[in-house]
XYZ file of C-alpha atoms in Angstrom:
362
model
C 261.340 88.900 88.342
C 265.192 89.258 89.277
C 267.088 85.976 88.726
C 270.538 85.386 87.712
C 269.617 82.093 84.984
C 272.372 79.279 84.369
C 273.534 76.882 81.452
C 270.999 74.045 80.596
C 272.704 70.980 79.679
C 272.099 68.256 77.805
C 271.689 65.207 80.276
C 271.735 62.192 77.904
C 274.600 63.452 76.193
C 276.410 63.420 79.823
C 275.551 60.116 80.483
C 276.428 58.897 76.873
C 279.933 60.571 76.993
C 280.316 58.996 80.964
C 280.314 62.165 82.546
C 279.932 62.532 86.042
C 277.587 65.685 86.915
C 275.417 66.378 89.505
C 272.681 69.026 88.990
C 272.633 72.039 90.747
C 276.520 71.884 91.403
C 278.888 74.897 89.698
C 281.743 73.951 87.547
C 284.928 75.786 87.225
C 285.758 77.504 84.093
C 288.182 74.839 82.773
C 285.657 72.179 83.803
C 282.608 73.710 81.962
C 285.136 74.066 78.744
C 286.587 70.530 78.940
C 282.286 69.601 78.606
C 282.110 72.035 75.942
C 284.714 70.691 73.698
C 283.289 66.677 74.760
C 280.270 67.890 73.531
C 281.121 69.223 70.491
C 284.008 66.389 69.618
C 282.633 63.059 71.156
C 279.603 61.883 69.184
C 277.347 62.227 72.567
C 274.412 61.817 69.778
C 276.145 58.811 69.080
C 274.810 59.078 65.552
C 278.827 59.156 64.407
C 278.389 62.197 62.421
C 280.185 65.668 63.168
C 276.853 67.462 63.791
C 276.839 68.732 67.317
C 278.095 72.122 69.366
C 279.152 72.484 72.698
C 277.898 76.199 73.335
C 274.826 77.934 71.788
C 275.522 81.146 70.140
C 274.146 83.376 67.608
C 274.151 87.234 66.833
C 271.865 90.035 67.731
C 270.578 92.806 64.823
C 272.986 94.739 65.724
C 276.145 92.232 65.615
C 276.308 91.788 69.400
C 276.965 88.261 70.243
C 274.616 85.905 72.847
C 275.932 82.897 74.248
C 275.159 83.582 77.712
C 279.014 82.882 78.831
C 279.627 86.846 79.947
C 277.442 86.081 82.681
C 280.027 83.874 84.586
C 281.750 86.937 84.282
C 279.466 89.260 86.305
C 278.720 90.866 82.776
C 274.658 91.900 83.573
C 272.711 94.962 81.974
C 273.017 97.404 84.862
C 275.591 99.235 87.231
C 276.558 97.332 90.522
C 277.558 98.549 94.331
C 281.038 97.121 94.131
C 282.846 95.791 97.618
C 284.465 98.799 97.916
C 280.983 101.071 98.536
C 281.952 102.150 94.922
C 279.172 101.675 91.773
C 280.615 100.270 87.901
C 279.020 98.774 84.627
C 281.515 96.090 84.466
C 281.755 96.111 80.751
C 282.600 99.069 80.477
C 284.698 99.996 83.575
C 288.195 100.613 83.573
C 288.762 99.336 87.256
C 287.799 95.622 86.494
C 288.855 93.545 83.762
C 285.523 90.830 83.927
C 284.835 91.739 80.577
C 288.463 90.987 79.346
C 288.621 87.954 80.915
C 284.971 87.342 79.177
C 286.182 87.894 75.878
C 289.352 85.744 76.283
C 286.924 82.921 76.634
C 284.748 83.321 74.124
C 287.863 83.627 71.819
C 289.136 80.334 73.132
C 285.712 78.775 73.303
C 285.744 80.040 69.079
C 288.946 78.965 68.199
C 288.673 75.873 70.342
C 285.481 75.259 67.649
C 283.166 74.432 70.517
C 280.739 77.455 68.807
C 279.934 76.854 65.226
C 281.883 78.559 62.839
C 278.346 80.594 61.522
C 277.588 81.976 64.384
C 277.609 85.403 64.014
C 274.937 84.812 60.892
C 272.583 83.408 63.161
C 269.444 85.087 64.134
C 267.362 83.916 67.447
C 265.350 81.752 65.717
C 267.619 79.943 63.644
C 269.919 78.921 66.371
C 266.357 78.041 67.834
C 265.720 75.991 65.048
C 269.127 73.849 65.742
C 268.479 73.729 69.761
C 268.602 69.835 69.366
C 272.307 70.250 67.674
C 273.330 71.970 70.991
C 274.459 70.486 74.270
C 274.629 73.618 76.595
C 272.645 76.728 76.088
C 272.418 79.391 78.636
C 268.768 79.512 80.013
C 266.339 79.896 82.766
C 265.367 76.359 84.406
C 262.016 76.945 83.686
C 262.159 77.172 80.457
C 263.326 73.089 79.851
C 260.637 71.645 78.555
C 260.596 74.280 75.937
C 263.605 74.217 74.107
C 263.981 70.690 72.456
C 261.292 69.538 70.326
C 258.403 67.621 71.172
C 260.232 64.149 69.088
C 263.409 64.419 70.277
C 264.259 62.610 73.312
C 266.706 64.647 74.461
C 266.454 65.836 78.060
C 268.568 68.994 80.332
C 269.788 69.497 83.703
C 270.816 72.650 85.043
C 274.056 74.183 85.422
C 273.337 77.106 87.542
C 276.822 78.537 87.428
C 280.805 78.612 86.559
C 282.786 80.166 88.988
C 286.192 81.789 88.429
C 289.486 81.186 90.385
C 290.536 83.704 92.878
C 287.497 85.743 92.366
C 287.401 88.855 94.474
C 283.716 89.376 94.090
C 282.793 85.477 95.025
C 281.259 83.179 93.588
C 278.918 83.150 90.336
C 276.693 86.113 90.431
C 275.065 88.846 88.325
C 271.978 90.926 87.660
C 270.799 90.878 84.401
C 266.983 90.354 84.664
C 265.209 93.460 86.297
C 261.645 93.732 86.952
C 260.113 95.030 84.289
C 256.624 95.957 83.718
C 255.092 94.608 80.097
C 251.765 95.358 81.788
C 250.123 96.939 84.432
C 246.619 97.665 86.244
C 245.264 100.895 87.192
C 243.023 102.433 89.884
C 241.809 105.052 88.203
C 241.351 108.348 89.875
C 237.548 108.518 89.928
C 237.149 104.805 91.347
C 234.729 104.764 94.038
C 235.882 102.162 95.999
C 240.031 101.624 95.558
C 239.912 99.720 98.463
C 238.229 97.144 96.683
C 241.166 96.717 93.971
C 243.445 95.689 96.433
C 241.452 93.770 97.981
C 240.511 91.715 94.931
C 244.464 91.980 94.749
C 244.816 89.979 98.110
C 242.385 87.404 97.480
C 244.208 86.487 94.208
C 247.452 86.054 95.679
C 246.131 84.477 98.768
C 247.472 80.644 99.957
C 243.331 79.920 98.906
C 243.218 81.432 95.622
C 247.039 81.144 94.773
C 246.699 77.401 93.336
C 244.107 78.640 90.877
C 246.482 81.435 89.573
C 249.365 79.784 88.815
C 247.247 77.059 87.012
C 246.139 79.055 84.878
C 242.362 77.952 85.454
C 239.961 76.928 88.203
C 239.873 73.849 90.533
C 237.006 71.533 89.897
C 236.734 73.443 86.924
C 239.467 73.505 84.508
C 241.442 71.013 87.056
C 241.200 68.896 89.973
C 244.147 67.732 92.334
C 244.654 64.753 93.949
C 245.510 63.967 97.665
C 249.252 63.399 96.479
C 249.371 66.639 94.382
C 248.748 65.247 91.126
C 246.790 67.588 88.514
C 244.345 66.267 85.968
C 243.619 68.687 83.317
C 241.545 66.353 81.435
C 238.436 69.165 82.138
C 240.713 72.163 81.005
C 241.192 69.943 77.151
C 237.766 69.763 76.797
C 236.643 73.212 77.331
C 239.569 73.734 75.002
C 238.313 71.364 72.184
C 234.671 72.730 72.931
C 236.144 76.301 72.066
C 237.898 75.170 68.776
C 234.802 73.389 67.540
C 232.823 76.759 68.441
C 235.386 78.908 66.972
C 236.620 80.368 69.776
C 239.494 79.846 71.788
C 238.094 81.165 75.831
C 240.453 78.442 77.251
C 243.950 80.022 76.583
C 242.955 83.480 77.458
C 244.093 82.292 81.207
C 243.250 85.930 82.328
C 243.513 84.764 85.988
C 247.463 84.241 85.006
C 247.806 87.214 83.617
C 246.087 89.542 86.573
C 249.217 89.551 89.775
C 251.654 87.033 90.513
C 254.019 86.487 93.510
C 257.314 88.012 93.859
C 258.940 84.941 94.258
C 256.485 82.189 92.895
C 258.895 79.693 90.918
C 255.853 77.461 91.074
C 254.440 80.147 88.500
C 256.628 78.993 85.764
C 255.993 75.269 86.254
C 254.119 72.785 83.898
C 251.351 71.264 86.343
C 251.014 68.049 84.446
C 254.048 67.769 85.780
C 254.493 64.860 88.922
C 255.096 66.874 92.147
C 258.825 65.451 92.582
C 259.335 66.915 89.268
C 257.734 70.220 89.957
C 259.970 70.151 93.306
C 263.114 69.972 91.324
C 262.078 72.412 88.879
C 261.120 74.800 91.882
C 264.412 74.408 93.846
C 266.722 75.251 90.420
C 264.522 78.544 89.841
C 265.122 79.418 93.578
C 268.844 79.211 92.925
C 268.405 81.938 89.839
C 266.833 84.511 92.601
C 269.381 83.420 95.176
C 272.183 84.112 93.009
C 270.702 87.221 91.995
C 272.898 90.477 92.017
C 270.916 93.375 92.774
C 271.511 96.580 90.406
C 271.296 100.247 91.324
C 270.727 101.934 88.187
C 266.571 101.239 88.321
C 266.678 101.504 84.682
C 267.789 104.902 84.403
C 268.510 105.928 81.018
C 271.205 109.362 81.569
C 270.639 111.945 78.857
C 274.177 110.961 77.514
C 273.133 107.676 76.207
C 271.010 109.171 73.688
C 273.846 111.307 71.771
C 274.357 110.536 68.566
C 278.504 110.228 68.551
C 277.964 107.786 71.693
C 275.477 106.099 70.036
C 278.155 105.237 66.414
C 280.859 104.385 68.892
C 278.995 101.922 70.736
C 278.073 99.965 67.374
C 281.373 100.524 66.061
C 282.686 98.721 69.397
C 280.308 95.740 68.410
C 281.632 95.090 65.640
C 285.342 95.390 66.717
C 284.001 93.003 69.831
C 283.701 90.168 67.365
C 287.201 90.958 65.858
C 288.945 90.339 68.994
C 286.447 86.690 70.061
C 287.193 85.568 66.458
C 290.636 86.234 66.770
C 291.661 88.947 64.765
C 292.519 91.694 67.299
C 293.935 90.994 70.705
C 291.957 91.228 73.864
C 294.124 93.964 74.781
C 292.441 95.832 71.891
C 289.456 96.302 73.990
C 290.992 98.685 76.222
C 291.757 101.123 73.070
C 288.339 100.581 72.586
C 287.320 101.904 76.167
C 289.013 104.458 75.914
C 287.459 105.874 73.033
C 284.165 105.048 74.419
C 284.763 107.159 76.835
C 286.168 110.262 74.367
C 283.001 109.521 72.510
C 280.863 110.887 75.970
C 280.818 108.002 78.106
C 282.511 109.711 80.697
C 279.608 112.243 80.896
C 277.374 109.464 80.771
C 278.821 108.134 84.053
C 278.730 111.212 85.549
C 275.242 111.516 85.007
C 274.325 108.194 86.232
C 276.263 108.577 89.444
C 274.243 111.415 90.163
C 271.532 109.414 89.607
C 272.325 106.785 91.709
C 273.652 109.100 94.697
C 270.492 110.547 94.573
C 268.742 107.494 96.429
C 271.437 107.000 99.282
């Protein structure tokens, strides 16, 4: 699924610190730093201890930072068609400066203390563990109801962009989630009757059969709906509890969610015990994340080059020198010393190779 994903925000924290937000708007940069800093400095808990962050962040294996904030930068993981017909990776292209201008931020976003000061000792799941100490973290909408725990009462709405001032490429943008395939179905080559694959194929994803898919059960089986779109799933928690007392556990396999889904089926993603206004609003901020989508070129190609073992040191050696220059201790201007080694190290074959690669297909 391609989507370009947004901040989620915490919504009582807005209201507590008085302000004004509508969801589904953008924010400018200074704007979405000015809530940043409110959320890290004015008690929106209201619990009067210092206990909160603005922006979640924490560090990769490998040292790389995620905080989600390159992507108002146009920072995604693939290569662009620029305006001018010509193809970059922004972070590493010497013809735009996104990724300066990214790592300015996050500097001023780390000195401004609006990340905490640990950061880059974090793992995934121990900023996870500390999601209730955060009020923005860059997410996909549909993922809301999963990222607080079940006690707190916190609750998000969606930022699903900053833009930038004088922008030349527009407004907020990027391309970071490809398809990918975790998965896949064969027709093997001594099937009888292919033709019967797809057609099994069409009949899932049909308008008749698609409410059952994305359910993740049957109707009048695991679920019923009522005439004003309400599900009861009352059915599904008993086969469940039947299974448990039985040992088994038939109710979560959901293979019929697993099989195909549609290409652009936000509704996929969405809790049904959910009322249908809410499943509306959830549905209409996932449709921005595709709309905003930025289309890469590269199809996932992986050029020879990247593989080579001197390319390979001086890309973790940059990683490490990244986090000098966000925490402060080299200049941003540092980074372009740093590109051009990258570049001495092999990337410039690299690019080579993938713009033969990508000229290949036009």
């Amino acid at each position: 699924m391609c989507r370009a994903d947004g901040f989620l925000l915490r919504a009582d924290w807005l209201e507590n610190l008085n302000i004004d937000y509508t969801e589904g708007d953008f924010m400018t940069l200074d704007e979405f730093y000015d809530v940043l800093y409110a959320f890290t400095y004015g008690d929106p808990d209201g619990n009067g201890v210092d206990d909160t962050w603005g922006l979640k962040s924490y560090a990769f294996a490998s040292g790389a930072l995620m905080n989600g904030m390159s992507r108002i930068f146009h920072i995604g993981n693939g290569w662009y068609e620029m305006p001018d017909g010509t193809y970059t990776y922004l972070k590493h292209s010497r013809d735009y400066d996104y990724y300066k201008q990214y790592l300015a931020f996050a500097n001023k976003c780390w000195e401004g203390g609006v990340m905490e000061p640990d950061t880059f000792a974090l793992d995934g799941a121990a900023s996870m563990e500390r999601n209730s100490q955060y009020g923005c973290i860059a997410e996909y909408p549909g993922n809301m109801d999963n990222i607080l725990p079940s006690e707190s009462e916190g609750r998000f709405v969606y930022l699903p962009g900053v833009t930038l001032e004088n922008d030349p490429l527009g407004g907020y943008t990027y391309g970071d989630q490809n398809t990918g395939i975790w998965g896949y179905y064969a027709i093997s080559s001594t099937c009888e009757h292919p033709e019967k694959v797809l057609e099994l194929a069409d009949y899932v994803l049909s308008d008749e059969q698609w409410g059952n898919l994305n359910a993740r059960n049957l109707e009048n089986v695991g679920f019923t709906v009522d005439a004003e779109g309400n599900y009861d799933f009352s059915a599904y928690k008993e086969i469940q509890e039947s299974d448990k007392a039985n040992g088994t556990d038939l109710a979560n396999v959901a293979l019929i969610g697993s099989f195909l889904r549609r290409s652009d089926a936000a509704e996929f993603f969405i809790n049904k015990e959910k009322s249908p206004e809410e499943r509306k609003r959830i549905a209409k901020l996932i449709d921005m994340t595709f709309e905003l989508y930025w289309p890469t070129v590269d199809r996932g190609y992986k050029p020879e080059t990247e593989s080579d073992p001197v390319l390979i040191e001086y890309g973790n050696f940059m990683i490490q020198e990244e986090a000098k220059i966000i925490t402060g201790d080299k200049p941003v201007s540092y980074w372009d010393e740093l590109l051009d080694g990258y570049y001495e190290a092999g990337y410039d074959e690299y690019v080579e190779e993938m713009l033969e690669y990508i000229s290949s297909f036009q």
